[in-house]
Amino acid sequence: VYTYIDNIIIVSKNIEEYLKYVKTVLNILDKVYIYILVEKSFIAYLSVRLFSYIVNGERVAKIDNRIIVFKKLKFLNTFKTLE
């Protein structure tokens, strides 16, 4: 049997708590013979983008992609360019 786990996201307010959670998760996975490839692991990011959200130790924030589209629009800045 092969198991594929795409993401395990661990969030905490401080590094000590974070490391405790990482150790706990790895111990649980080890007990059921699920192993993590080190070369595919990303550890201790300050924030991550997950679907339409930004997740960090402080909060989970919704990303509204429509705002990004409006920020990329270029508006005419002089009357001469309007002619």
mmCIF file of C-alpha atoms in Angstrom:
data_model
loop_
_atom_site.group_PDB
_atom_site.id
_atom_site.type_symbol
_atom_site.label_atom_id
_atom_site.label_comp_id
_atom_site.label_asym_id
_atom_site.label_seq_id
_atom_site.Cartn_x
_atom_site.Cartn_y
_atom_site.Cartn_z
ATOM 1 C CA VAL A 1 0.000 0.000 0.000
ATOM 2 C CA TYR A 2 1.312 3.430 -0.946
ATOM 3 C CA THR A 3 0.123 6.583 0.763
ATOM 4 C CA TYR A 4 0.399 10.045 -0.757
ATOM 5 C CA ILE A 5 -0.032 13.027 1.533
ATOM 6 C CA ASP A 6 0.071 16.363 -0.252
ATOM 7 C CA ASN A 7 0.297 18.904 2.562
ATOM 8 C CA ILE A 8 0.734 18.981 6.291
ATOM 9 C CA ILE A 9 0.586 22.549 7.538
ATOM 10 C CA ILE A 10 1.570 23.314 11.118
ATOM 11 C CA VAL A 11 0.957 26.815 12.435
ATOM 12 C CA SER A 12 1.832 28.213 15.842
ATOM 13 C CA LYS A 13 2.491 31.531 17.555
ATOM 14 C CA ASN A 14 6.119 30.828 18.504
ATOM 15 C CA ILE A 15 9.037 28.633 17.455
ATOM 16 C CA GLU A 16 9.037 26.476 20.598
ATOM 17 C CA GLU A 17 5.399 25.515 20.128
ATOM 18 C CA TYR A 18 5.982 24.997 16.400
ATOM 19 C CA LEU A 19 8.892 22.595 16.969
ATOM 20 C CA LYS A 20 6.831 20.674 19.527
ATOM 21 C CA TYR A 21 4.019 20.258 16.973
ATOM 22 C CA VAL A 22 6.441 19.179 14.228
ATOM 23 C CA LYS A 23 7.954 16.546 16.529
ATOM 24 C CA THR A 24 4.494 15.294 17.527
ATOM 25 C CA VAL A 25 3.320 14.998 13.901
ATOM 26 C CA LEU A 26 6.509 13.220 12.823
ATOM 27 C CA ASN A 27 6.207 10.779 15.749
ATOM 28 C CA ILE A 28 2.602 9.979 14.851
ATOM 29 C CA LEU A 29 3.497 9.416 11.192
ATOM 30 C CA ASP A 30 6.448 7.236 12.189
ATOM 31 C CA LYS A 31 4.199 5.012 14.340
ATOM 32 C CA VAL A 32 2.039 4.245 11.308
ATOM 33 C CA TYR A 33 5.036 3.825 8.985
ATOM 34 C CA ILE A 34 4.518 7.016 6.996
ATOM 35 C CA TYR A 35 7.780 8.758 6.210
ATOM 36 C CA ILE A 36 8.484 12.256 4.947
ATOM 37 C CA LEU A 37 11.052 12.917 2.232
ATOM 38 C CA VAL A 38 13.405 15.607 3.520
ATOM 39 C CA GLU A 39 14.103 16.949 0.031
ATOM 40 C CA LYS A 40 10.371 17.647 -0.453
ATOM 41 C CA SER A 41 9.845 19.256 2.953
ATOM 42 C CA PHE A 42 9.559 22.947 3.655
ATOM 43 C CA ILE A 43 9.950 23.807 7.316
ATOM 44 C CA ALA A 44 9.561 27.049 9.303
ATOM 45 C CA TYR A 45 8.008 29.330 6.698
ATOM 46 C CA LEU A 46 6.715 32.549 8.227
ATOM 47 C CA SER A 47 3.600 32.296 6.059
ATOM 48 C CA VAL A 48 2.202 30.089 3.315
ATOM 49 C CA ARG A 49 -0.379 30.564 0.584
ATOM 50 C CA LEU A 50 -2.957 27.796 0.672
ATOM 51 C CA PHE A 51 -5.726 27.938 -1.919
ATOM 52 C CA SER A 52 -7.179 31.456 -1.553
ATOM 53 C CA TYR A 53 -5.709 32.068 1.891
ATOM 54 C CA ILE A 54 -2.512 33.268 3.536
ATOM 55 C CA VAL A 55 -1.797 31.261 6.694
ATOM 56 C CA ASN A 56 0.692 32.390 9.346
ATOM 57 C CA GLY A 57 1.149 32.290 13.112
ATOM 58 C CA GLU A 58 -1.129 35.278 13.604
ATOM 59 C CA ARG A 59 -4.125 34.566 11.403
ATOM 60 C CA VAL A 60 -5.702 33.065 8.319
ATOM 61 C CA ALA A 61 -6.464 35.754 5.740
ATOM 62 C CA LYS A 62 -8.590 35.447 2.593
ATOM 63 C CA ILE A 63 -6.892 36.594 -0.598
ATOM 64 C CA ASP A 64 -9.203 38.388 -2.973
ATOM 65 C CA ASN A 65 -7.677 37.903 -6.436
ATOM 66 C CA ARG A 66 -10.025 40.511 -7.900
ATOM 67 C CA ILE A 67 -8.058 43.208 -6.056
ATOM 68 C CA ILE A 68 -4.867 42.006 -7.737
ATOM 69 C CA VAL A 69 -6.491 42.384 -11.168
ATOM 70 C CA PHE A 70 -7.447 46.013 -10.441
ATOM 71 C CA LYS A 71 -3.970 46.823 -9.134
ATOM 72 C CA LYS A 72 -2.495 45.657 -12.452
ATOM 73 C CA LEU A 73 -4.716 47.968 -14.526
ATOM 74 C CA LYS A 74 -2.940 50.936 -16.075
ATOM 75 C CA PHE A 75 -4.891 54.179 -16.046
ATOM 76 C CA LEU A 76 -4.254 57.199 -18.196
ATOM 77 C CA ASN A 77 -2.630 59.907 -16.129
ATOM 78 C CA THR A 78 -2.893 63.078 -18.252
ATOM 79 C CA PHE A 79 -5.527 64.795 -20.377
ATOM 80 C CA LYS A 80 -3.250 64.537 -23.404
ATOM 81 C CA THR A 81 -3.315 60.721 -23.246
ATOM 82 C CA LEU A 82 -7.119 60.792 -23.141
ATOM 83 C CA GLU A 83 -7.319 62.424 -26.609
#
